[in-house]
Structure formats: C-alpha cells, structure tokens
Amino acid sequence: MQTTTYDPLYLFINGAWLAAAGRDTAAVVNPATGAALGRLPLATAADLHLALQASFDAFQVWRRTVPAERARILRAAAGLMRERSEHIATQMTLEEGKPLAESRDEVLRAADYFEWFAEEARRIDGRVVPANRPGVQQLVKRQAIGPVAAFTPWNFPAITPARKLSAALAAGCSVILKPGEESPSTALALARCLDDAGLPKGVLQIVFGVPDMVSAQLIASPIIRKVTFTGSVPVGRLLSERAAAGVKPITLELGGHGPVLVFEDADIDAAADDGAANRFRGTGQVCISSTRFLIQRGAYDRFVERFVAATRKLVIGDGLAAGTQVGPLANPRQLAKMEALVADAVEQGATVLTGGKRIDGPGYFFEPTVLAEVPMTARIMHEEPFGPIAVLRPFDNLQDGLAEANRLPYALSAYAFTRDARTAIDVGDGLEAGMIGINQYRIIATELPFGGMKESGHGAEGGTEGIGYYLTNKFISQA
Ligand code: NAD
C-alpha cells in the first residue's frame, strides 16, 4: 500500500494561505483507518468579513478581465490539475476514502470542467434587437452576476467544487467557496492550481468553518449576489430561505433516490452487473446513484441472482490498497444511518440478501447490502440512504413501474433498461428526473447539464446551460 503524507490545511483569503494561528480547528480523519490526518482552521466572523470585502474588490477586476484572459487562466489551471492529479487524488482518497482510481478519474474530470468553461467564457455573447422606433439601438448584454457564495459537500471534493468554480469564474464572477469540512484538502489543491495559474488575488477564496455560521454570514451580506449549494434537501431549503431574504438567485443540487426500471426484454445481466457496480460506487454516497431497482416480474429472479452475485464479488478496503472497489463511508454519521435504515427495514419484514452490517475493525466500513421484500412503510423507501444499500422490488407493467419510480419528491437521476424502442421513448418521457440513463448508468458528461427537478433542486451545472446561472441580462436602449 502506498504511504503518503497529508497536505497542511489553510483558509485561502484575499490571496493569502492562512494557517490556524489561534483560530478554532477541526480534526480531519482518514475514514479508512480512523486516524487523524490534520487540523482544519475554521474561519472567524472577521475572516469572513475580510473574504467578503476581498470578493467585492476582486469582482471589479475580474469582471473587466477580457474573456480570452479568463479562459487562458482557467485552461492553465486545468493543465496544472492534470499534472498534479496523482498527488491530488491521493489527498482525496486519504480524506474521503474512495478508491484511488476513482479519485484520479474525478480530478481529471474536474480539470475537464475548467477547460470546458474556459471555452464557454469566450462565447458569452448578447443580442442586437431591432427597435420599433427609428434611430434607436437596442442591445441585450449578459454580464457576470456578482460575487458568489458556493457550498459543496464532502463526497465529491474535486468535481463538485469544479462544476461551480469553472462556470462562475468563466462568467467573470468572484467566488467564496466553503467545501465540506470532512474532505478539505482537495478543494485547496484545486485553488492552488488556480492561484499558480495566475488567478488574481481575491477572485477565489476558500473558507471552512461552522457551516451554519458561514452560510448565514455570507448569504446575508449584500456583497454576495448569487448562491450555489450541493448537499441535502433540508440544508438546501434553509439556504433557499436565506437567499430569498436577500432576493438572491440560488442553484441547488440536492439529494436523489434513483429508480432503475428493468424491463423483461432488457439485457438483464448487464443491467444487474453494471447496476451493482453503479450502486456501490463511492460507497453509495453519490447523489445520482441507482438506489431502487424495480424489475419487471418475469425478469425478477434472474436479476436478483446476478445482482447479489455481483455485489458479493466487490472488494472492500482502504482506497489506497490495490484492487479496492468499495471504500469506507465518509464519517460515523453515515455508518449509524446505514445501521438504522437496515434495522428499520428488517423490523418491517425486509429480507437481507447480502451484507447488512458494519465491518469490524478500524474505519467506517459497511457491507454492500441488498434488501428485498422491503415494505413501502420502511424508511429506506422514502429517505435517500446515501450509502451502500440497494433495494430490489418487482413491478408488473410500464404504468405501475413509472408510478413507483416517480413516487418520491426526489427527481435527480433515473435509469431504465429495455430493448424496445417504444418503451425507451415512453420511459424517457415519463420519468421525472433531471438526468436519465437508458441502457446505461453513465449519465455525466462535461458537455451535459447536471441538475435535478422537484425537491432534488433546480438549475444546471455543466453543458452550455451552466454558465447562464452566473450571468445576468442587461439591456441598453440607445437613442
Ligand atoms: P448535511 O446536510 O449536514 O451536510 C451536507 C453538506 O452541507 C456538508 O458539506 C455541510 O458542510 C453542508 N452544510 C450543512 N449545514 C449547512 C449550513 N447550515 N449552511 C451551509 N452548509 C451546510 O449532511 P451530511 O450529514 O454531511 O450528509 C447527510 C445527507 O446529505 C446525505 O445522507 C445526503 O442525503 C445529503 N448529501 C447530498 C449530497 C449531494 O451530492 N447531493 C452530498 C452530501 C450529502
């Protein structure tokens, strides 16, 4: 196993890397071993005040920096992320736990977002609208909306910050980012790449702290003109209320409870094998994860057998160990939640087909778990597990399959497997979700909008849509 050291942790405010120096600190722990990795400085109210002022000042500079120069800096930062990807990936696995191969892939995909939005910066155009009075020229411009407060969670510590930062910086906004306190080093490493690529001081700042205190102060400040959050529905709702108080737009990417409709005519083996890989990727701590597998009755037994066999083959362990496919959960809260969800389902009559328990020893490991015959009253049929538990249920026809798939207020990702073109069109139209995979689980690409519907949030990150959430329209009518 690779041995490595964990980078020192800082706040990054007004171009300065600030160590604890008398501030409160929080422990950062390796979830695979429970060992302390380092101490994270927590921002004070005075730190946040300074960050806000710096964000305001830097916005005046960055909004006037020509798009080609913004693009050059973002592209250079993407290059540095690729050069440093091995180091950044190792930091990520140490603090978040995911297998090193997944961390590497995530860093490279984060770099792709910076490259994509570097190009988008050069395509922020406007319109000339013919006037209905002679001698009048009407222009519609799209301009950077202003300083942004961004909040990202611990599960994808590179790609979630990257989706927000790349689009906001390309648009000409300054950003104060508060990443998840559990996995802070990855976002700092991305910020280091941007700093080294020549991003002017104050354009990007990174703060950590008591999340509620940080979001309350940042969102209430008149300096902040846009909020973006990825995390749970309750926190998203709270930040929405705070943004509404200041009449500020907010982009929300919240949880999911991804349904998978497997029809009898599908490639059942592929749906099951790839389904197990998808469900347990990131130890199930993935907002677009497939959670509820709904299988048409004629294919149910075969699917269950394949799915359980594929699940049992998964190699669980420290993400730095060669061959690991499933790492630990991120924190003890997650472990306690998995135990509670399984206990509740079993108490109500569910069958555990495999897994179901925490794994003894150091670290926050939980067995990849498959539940069948889960009653609709069980908590897991309503709450996002955000961990390594799959639920398998039969359905009879398209109508009742779609009804179950769309039953919850979540509407982030959904999947369907069928060889029938008509069924594929009907599920594509009928599934309520922001992102739908048909005959495949891979639904993310830099070029596509990432985002949900219903209580899973609103707004898109990535694609040609992504930059628009950091721009505002202004028309100029000139006589
Ligand atoms: P949580 O809601 O407490 O925290 C999620 C993130 O939000 C963390 O990074 C946290 O620092 C931040 N946060 C919490 N309170 C905040 C506040 N008042 N202001 C600003 N930021 C705040 O959840 P958790 O215990 O870390 O995870 C539990 C659940 O959150 C999961 O079960 C899952 O449903 C959801 N979650 C979703 C995603 C996602 O990608 N959509 C990511 C992480 C967690």
XYZ file of C-alpha atoms and ligand atoms in Angstrom:
523
model
C 0.000 0.000 0.000
C 1.179 3.500 -0.838
C 2.229 5.576 2.181
C 1.876 9.268 1.890
C 1.564 12.466 3.854
C -1.435 14.726 4.034
C -1.033 18.367 2.972
C -1.249 21.137 5.607
C -4.665 22.831 5.715
C -5.398 26.540 5.303
C -8.019 29.144 4.715
C -7.379 30.964 1.415
C -8.475 34.557 1.841
C -7.528 37.590 -0.251
C -4.687 35.665 -1.881
C -3.152 34.558 1.450
C -2.892 30.980 2.733
C -3.847 31.300 6.407
C -2.926 28.634 8.969
C -4.777 28.141 12.255
C -2.875 30.902 14.146
C -5.184 30.997 17.169
C -8.380 30.116 15.288
C -10.538 27.155 16.315
C -9.701 23.988 14.403
C -11.500 20.761 13.460
C -9.959 17.320 13.064
C -9.806 15.744 9.614
C -9.851 11.964 9.814
C -8.962 9.183 7.373
C -12.274 7.252 7.156
C -10.453 4.027 6.225
C -8.423 3.949 9.436
C -9.990 6.454 11.828
C -6.537 8.085 12.134
C -6.236 11.858 12.402
C -4.841 13.432 9.210
C -4.626 17.066 10.219
C -6.417 20.049 11.762
C -8.535 22.388 9.724
C -8.588 26.120 10.598
C -12.140 27.427 10.992
C -12.951 30.917 9.789
C -13.987 33.559 12.299
C -16.592 36.229 11.592
C -13.688 38.647 10.973
C -12.172 36.225 8.423
C -15.490 36.051 6.566
C -15.795 39.841 6.650
C -12.355 40.116 5.064
C -13.238 37.482 2.466
C -16.418 39.337 1.530
C -14.585 42.635 1.072
C -11.859 40.931 -0.979
C -14.525 39.247 -3.086
C -16.138 42.594 -3.821
C -12.810 44.211 -4.773
C -11.689 41.257 -6.878
C -15.005 41.202 -8.740
C -14.322 44.729 -10.022
C -11.040 43.446 -11.518
C -12.215 40.048 -12.773
C -15.429 41.195 -14.439
C -13.301 43.558 -16.553
C -10.679 40.938 -17.379
C -11.266 40.067 -21.037
C -12.758 36.605 -21.674
C -9.676 35.402 -23.551
C -7.528 36.111 -20.484
C -10.024 34.464 -18.124
C -10.014 31.474 -20.485
C -6.203 31.355 -20.543
C -6.022 31.224 -16.739
C -8.718 28.540 -16.455
C -7.016 26.419 -19.126
C -3.652 26.791 -17.412
C -5.247 25.732 -14.102
C -6.754 22.661 -15.812
C -3.267 21.787 -17.055
C -1.846 22.043 -13.530
C -4.674 19.854 -12.179
C -3.739 17.176 -14.702
C -0.027 17.490 -13.889
C -0.773 17.212 -10.162
C -3.576 14.681 -10.475
C -1.709 11.847 -8.780
C -0.997 13.977 -5.719
C -4.498 15.481 -5.555
C -6.094 12.039 -5.984
C -4.051 10.667 -3.098
C -5.146 13.544 -0.869
C -8.744 12.819 -1.839
C -8.541 9.113 -1.058
C -6.895 9.834 2.288
C -9.630 12.230 3.397
C -12.718 10.857 1.627
C -11.896 7.159 1.349
C -12.831 6.380 -2.269
C -10.603 4.027 -4.282
C -7.580 5.787 -5.764
C -8.674 5.009 -9.341
C -11.973 6.836 -8.706
C -10.128 9.786 -7.170
C -7.811 10.011 -10.219
C -10.762 9.924 -12.560
C -12.525 12.619 -10.540
C -9.532 15.005 -10.645
C -9.210 14.583 -14.411
C -12.933 15.198 -14.879
C -12.665 18.289 -12.675
C -9.916 19.560 -14.992
C -12.239 18.928 -17.954
C -14.828 21.292 -16.437
C -12.261 24.103 -16.208
C -11.294 23.512 -19.829
C -14.916 23.394 -20.999
C -15.863 26.618 -19.241
C -12.635 28.320 -20.390
C -14.088 27.918 -23.880
C -17.562 28.979 -22.737
C -16.069 32.246 -21.376
C -15.287 33.194 -24.967
C -18.833 32.562 -26.109
C -20.716 34.887 -23.733
C -22.492 36.878 -26.360
C -25.549 39.134 -26.481
C -28.185 40.316 -28.938
C -28.950 43.345 -31.045
C -32.735 43.653 -31.089
C -34.342 45.757 -33.856
C -36.144 48.734 -32.303
C -39.663 49.855 -33.181
C -38.532 53.493 -33.231
C -36.129 54.904 -35.830
C -32.615 55.801 -34.713
C -32.708 53.619 -31.607
C -30.222 50.852 -30.972
C -31.184 48.096 -28.505
C -28.554 45.810 -27.043
C -29.023 42.865 -24.709
C -25.851 42.081 -22.795
C -25.104 39.207 -20.478
C -22.816 40.165 -17.626
C -21.320 38.472 -14.580
C -23.917 38.456 -11.808
C -21.519 39.337 -8.983
C -19.677 37.657 -6.093
C -20.864 34.096 -5.484
C -21.144 32.096 -2.238
C -20.674 28.390 -3.051
C -21.153 25.415 -0.703
C -20.049 21.895 -1.591
C -20.186 18.598 0.350
C -17.554 16.006 1.181
C -18.435 13.178 -1.233
C -17.015 14.579 -4.499
C -14.418 17.026 -3.210
C -12.974 17.833 -6.676
C -15.790 17.639 -9.180
C -18.490 19.431 -7.186
C -16.329 22.489 -6.489
C -15.076 22.300 -10.108
C -18.598 22.459 -11.574
C -19.328 25.624 -9.623
C -15.949 27.366 -9.818
C -15.312 26.747 -13.515
C -18.630 28.257 -14.629
C -18.632 31.147 -12.149
C -15.028 32.155 -12.862
C -15.564 31.841 -16.619
C -18.557 34.180 -16.311
C -16.407 36.795 -14.554
C -17.698 36.260 -11.001
C -15.565 36.145 -7.870
C -16.325 33.193 -5.570
C -16.123 32.362 -1.875
C -16.248 28.575 -1.633
C -16.960 26.596 1.525
C -16.143 22.960 0.786
C -17.157 20.113 3.102
C -15.061 20.129 6.260
C -14.539 16.328 6.094
C -12.508 16.469 2.863
C -10.925 19.927 2.680
C -7.539 19.273 1.095
C -8.809 18.511 -2.407
C -10.525 21.884 -2.873
C -7.430 23.625 -1.511
C -5.316 21.773 -4.089
C -7.634 22.960 -6.890
C -7.402 26.511 -5.554
C -3.589 26.183 -5.539
C -3.718 25.304 -9.258
C -5.844 28.383 -9.994
C -3.573 30.580 -7.876
C -0.463 29.230 -9.609
C -2.143 29.729 -12.996
C -2.384 33.450 -12.247
C -5.929 33.968 -10.972
C -5.894 37.484 -9.447
C -5.987 37.582 -5.665
C -9.411 37.519 -4.046
C -11.197 36.148 -7.143
C -11.389 32.747 -5.476
C -11.339 32.306 -1.727
C -11.769 29.127 0.303
C -13.195 29.172 3.808
C -14.075 26.430 6.263
C -15.962 26.837 9.494
C -19.139 26.050 11.333
C -21.325 25.568 8.212
C -24.411 27.298 9.575
C -22.452 30.324 10.766
C -20.570 30.627 7.466
C -23.655 30.387 5.265
C -25.651 32.781 7.467
C -22.968 35.480 7.297
C -22.075 35.081 3.620
C -25.613 34.871 2.258
C -26.830 37.818 4.342
C -24.058 40.065 3.022
C -25.179 42.492 0.310
C -21.870 41.774 -1.435
C -22.989 38.246 -2.366
C -25.235 38.263 -5.453
C -25.607 34.527 -6.128
C -25.680 31.348 -4.016
C -24.995 27.798 -5.121
C -25.251 24.708 -2.903
C -24.838 20.947 -3.259
C -25.929 18.801 -0.313
C -29.020 17.579 1.469
C -32.621 18.726 0.943
C -33.075 20.224 4.456
C -29.925 22.351 4.183
C -30.860 23.330 0.620
C -34.240 24.508 1.870
C -32.599 26.564 4.635
C -30.153 28.229 2.244
C -33.022 28.929 -0.165
C -34.808 30.816 2.586
C -31.678 32.788 3.380
C -31.139 33.625 -0.291
C -34.791 34.638 -0.655
C -34.434 37.098 2.232
C -31.863 38.972 0.171
C -33.682 38.315 -3.144
C -30.695 36.371 -4.471
C -30.840 33.569 -7.023
C -29.732 30.155 -5.805
C -28.771 26.970 -7.627
C -29.493 23.798 -5.677
C -28.234 20.297 -6.343
C -29.743 18.183 -3.589
C -30.257 14.511 -2.953
C -31.756 11.726 -5.024
C -33.271 8.243 -4.692
C -32.505 6.975 -8.194
C -35.006 4.434 -9.554
C -33.930 1.843 -12.160
C -36.688 0.281 -14.303
C -35.539 -3.080 -15.700
C -37.972 -4.429 -18.317
C -38.215 -8.133 -19.199
C -36.876 -7.502 -22.728
C -33.656 -5.832 -21.459
C -30.141 -7.231 -21.252
C -30.813 -8.374 -17.685
C -27.253 -9.493 -16.958
C -25.762 -6.134 -17.971
C -28.427 -4.226 -16.027
C -27.612 -6.301 -12.929
C -23.795 -6.409 -13.192
C -23.409 -2.725 -14.075
C -26.162 -1.892 -11.587
C -24.217 -3.379 -8.681
C -21.066 -1.516 -9.776
C -23.053 1.720 -10.044
C -24.941 1.317 -6.768
C -21.819 0.732 -4.685
C -19.507 3.204 -6.466
C -18.426 5.862 -3.984
C -19.790 3.506 -1.288
C -23.244 4.616 -2.418
C -22.553 8.193 -1.322
C -23.423 9.539 -4.743
C -26.424 11.779 -5.315
C -27.160 10.285 -8.774
C -26.702 6.715 -7.541
C -29.177 3.996 -8.516
C -30.981 3.036 -5.293
C -34.373 1.446 -6.051
C -34.096 -1.382 -8.582
C -37.584 -2.012 -9.986
C -37.606 -5.207 -12.037
C -40.417 -6.428 -14.256
C -41.744 -9.600 -12.663
C -40.678 -12.047 -15.405
C -37.036 -10.997 -15.024
C -37.018 -10.568 -11.257
C -35.410 -13.864 -10.154
C -32.671 -13.738 -12.743
C -31.863 -10.101 -11.954
C -31.755 -10.728 -8.204
C -29.403 -13.696 -8.589
C -26.972 -11.744 -10.856
C -27.141 -8.586 -8.770
C -26.434 -10.356 -5.484
C -23.581 -12.363 -7.046
C -22.017 -9.164 -8.469
C -22.384 -7.436 -5.092
C -20.678 -10.283 -3.227
C -17.670 -10.071 -5.556
C -16.930 -6.426 -4.718
C -13.590 -5.889 -2.961
C -13.950 -3.647 0.086
C -11.000 -1.914 1.679
C -8.742 1.095 2.074
C -8.943 3.174 -1.095
C -5.151 3.291 -1.287
C -4.894 -0.522 -1.438
C -4.583 -2.039 -4.918
C -7.774 -3.749 -6.052
C -10.174 -1.948 -3.701
C -13.550 -1.325 -5.351
C -15.545 -0.032 -2.373
C -14.048 2.210 0.305
C -15.344 3.230 3.718
C -18.233 5.556 4.453
C -17.119 9.138 4.941
C -17.926 9.537 8.618
C -19.507 7.807 11.635
C -22.850 9.621 10.991
C -23.157 7.671 7.746
C -22.359 4.382 9.482
C -25.015 4.924 12.136
C -27.537 5.873 9.434
C -26.940 2.650 7.443
C -27.423 0.536 10.566
C -30.641 2.345 11.400
C -32.048 2.003 7.848
C -31.321 -1.736 7.677
C -32.701 -2.373 11.183
C -35.884 -0.486 10.357
C -36.403 -2.349 7.051
C -35.770 -5.770 8.637
C -38.080 -4.997 11.539
C -40.816 -4.267 8.997
C -40.260 -7.548 7.118
C -37.474 -6.929 4.575
C -35.029 -9.708 3.662
C -31.282 -9.053 3.666
C -29.951 -10.909 0.605
C -26.343 -9.957 1.304
C -24.475 -7.579 3.634
C -26.395 -5.609 6.236
C -23.696 -4.997 8.847
C -20.818 -2.716 9.675
C -17.420 -4.365 9.288
C -15.446 -4.759 12.492
C -12.086 -3.074 12.793
C -10.836 0.466 12.290
C -12.518 2.754 9.766
C -16.146 3.329 8.809
C -16.817 0.256 6.665
C -20.282 -1.093 5.925
C -21.012 -4.198 3.849
C -22.559 -3.625 0.408
C -26.142 -4.555 1.210
C -29.046 -5.813 -0.880
C -32.580 -5.733 0.520
C -35.656 -7.427 -0.987
C -39.323 -7.587 0.052
C -38.977 -4.149 1.599
C -42.391 -2.864 2.702
C -43.398 0.552 1.429
C -43.568 1.784 5.013
C -39.830 1.251 5.554
C -37.769 4.430 5.933
C -35.451 3.435 3.095
C -38.362 3.553 0.636
C -38.672 7.278 1.386
C -35.280 8.561 2.553
C -32.137 8.801 0.481
C -29.800 6.181 2.004
C -26.643 7.850 0.656
C -24.748 4.667 1.397
C -24.204 1.091 0.179
C -27.762 -0.263 0.312
C -29.749 -1.401 -2.748
C -33.482 -2.104 -2.685
C -34.952 -4.636 -5.158
C -38.695 -4.753 -5.967
C -40.792 -6.270 -8.756
C -43.256 -4.358 -10.954
C -45.827 -5.538 -13.496
C -46.162 -3.033 -16.320
C -44.918 0.314 -17.611
C -47.624 2.224 -15.789
C -47.004 0.856 -12.310
C -43.224 0.920 -12.840
C -43.339 4.616 -13.716
C -45.715 5.353 -10.821
C -43.258 3.860 -8.319
C -40.247 5.496 -9.996
C -41.910 8.930 -9.763
C -43.469 8.457 -6.312
C -40.893 10.394 -4.265
C -40.246 14.128 -4.105
C -36.675 13.398 -5.276
C -36.117 13.721 -9.038
C -32.395 13.798 -9.739
C -31.389 10.673 -11.687
C -33.378 7.742 -13.119
C -32.445 4.768 -15.258
C -34.245 2.273 -17.479
C -33.229 -0.884 -19.312
C -35.193 -2.117 -22.328
C -34.557 -3.249 -25.909
C -37.917 -1.936 -27.051
C -37.749 1.469 -28.750
C -41.335 2.379 -27.818
C -40.737 1.579 -24.134
C -37.494 3.587 -24.219
C -39.344 6.639 -25.582
C -42.152 6.246 -23.040
C -39.829 5.992 -20.035
C -37.682 8.853 -21.335
C -40.832 10.993 -21.474
C -42.448 9.643 -18.327
C -39.632 9.532 -15.780
C -39.473 12.585 -13.554
C -35.746 13.242 -13.211
C -33.223 15.820 -14.323
C -30.879 13.124 -15.668
C -31.938 9.845 -17.273
C -29.808 6.918 -18.427
C -31.357 4.369 -20.816
C -29.494 1.066 -21.158
C -26.549 2.568 -19.281
C -25.678 4.069 -15.932
C -23.129 6.622 -17.182
C -25.073 9.875 -17.306
C -22.463 12.509 -16.515
C -20.513 14.479 -19.109
C -18.945 17.932 -19.021
C -20.998 18.864 -22.092
C -24.322 17.988 -20.430
C -26.361 19.902 -17.847
C -26.180 18.316 -14.386
C -29.154 19.026 -12.134
C -32.472 17.858 -10.790
C -36.198 18.516 -10.614
C -38.733 18.648 -7.755
C -37.018 18.595 -4.332
C -33.737 17.463 -5.872
C -33.140 21.093 -6.783
C -33.062 23.459 -9.707
C -30.509 24.996 -12.014
C -27.888 23.213 -14.085
C -24.152 22.807 -13.806
C -22.105 21.929 -16.885
C -23.177 21.957 -20.517
C -23.933 25.098 -22.463
C -26.591 25.804 -19.819
C -24.159 26.026 -16.891
C -22.626 29.466 -17.383
C -26.017 31.197 -17.630
C -26.635 30.775 -13.896
C -23.732 33.147 -13.197
C -24.801 35.793 -15.711
C -27.474 38.454 -15.612
C -29.231 40.196 -18.502
C -28.977 43.900 -19.064
C -30.499 45.795 -21.970
C -29.289 49.117 -23.211
C -31.621 51.174 -25.361
C -29.735 54.000 -27.006
C -31.361 56.851 -28.949
P -25.581 17.791 5.762
O -26.794 18.224 5.074
O -25.425 18.121 7.216
O -24.286 18.367 5.041
C -24.110 18.317 3.634
C -23.171 19.462 3.295
O -23.815 20.678 3.602
C -21.883 19.438 4.131
O -20.792 19.747 3.303
C -22.077 20.530 5.167
O -20.867 21.191 5.489
C -23.018 21.473 4.471
N -23.907 22.153 5.409
C -24.600 21.617 6.439
N -25.307 22.566 7.078
C -25.056 23.730 6.430
C -25.491 25.075 6.603
N -26.364 25.424 7.558
N -25.008 26.008 5.758
C -24.147 25.678 4.757
N -23.719 24.437 4.547
C -24.167 23.468 5.368
O -25.453 16.291 5.544
P -24.343 15.200 5.870
O -24.576 14.564 7.210
O -22.978 15.675 5.558
O -24.851 14.189 4.807
C -26.156 13.683 5.027
C -27.005 13.766 3.843
O -26.749 14.866 2.972
C -26.800 12.586 2.969
O -27.469 11.491 3.513
C -27.338 13.048 1.660
O -28.721 12.900 1.628
C -27.026 14.504 1.639
N -25.860 14.820 0.794
C -26.081 15.027 -0.508
C -25.010 15.304 -1.330
C -25.199 15.524 -2.789
O -24.266 15.334 -3.540
N -26.351 15.990 -3.227
C -23.734 15.350 -0.809
C -23.545 15.152 0.563
C -24.637 14.899 1.359
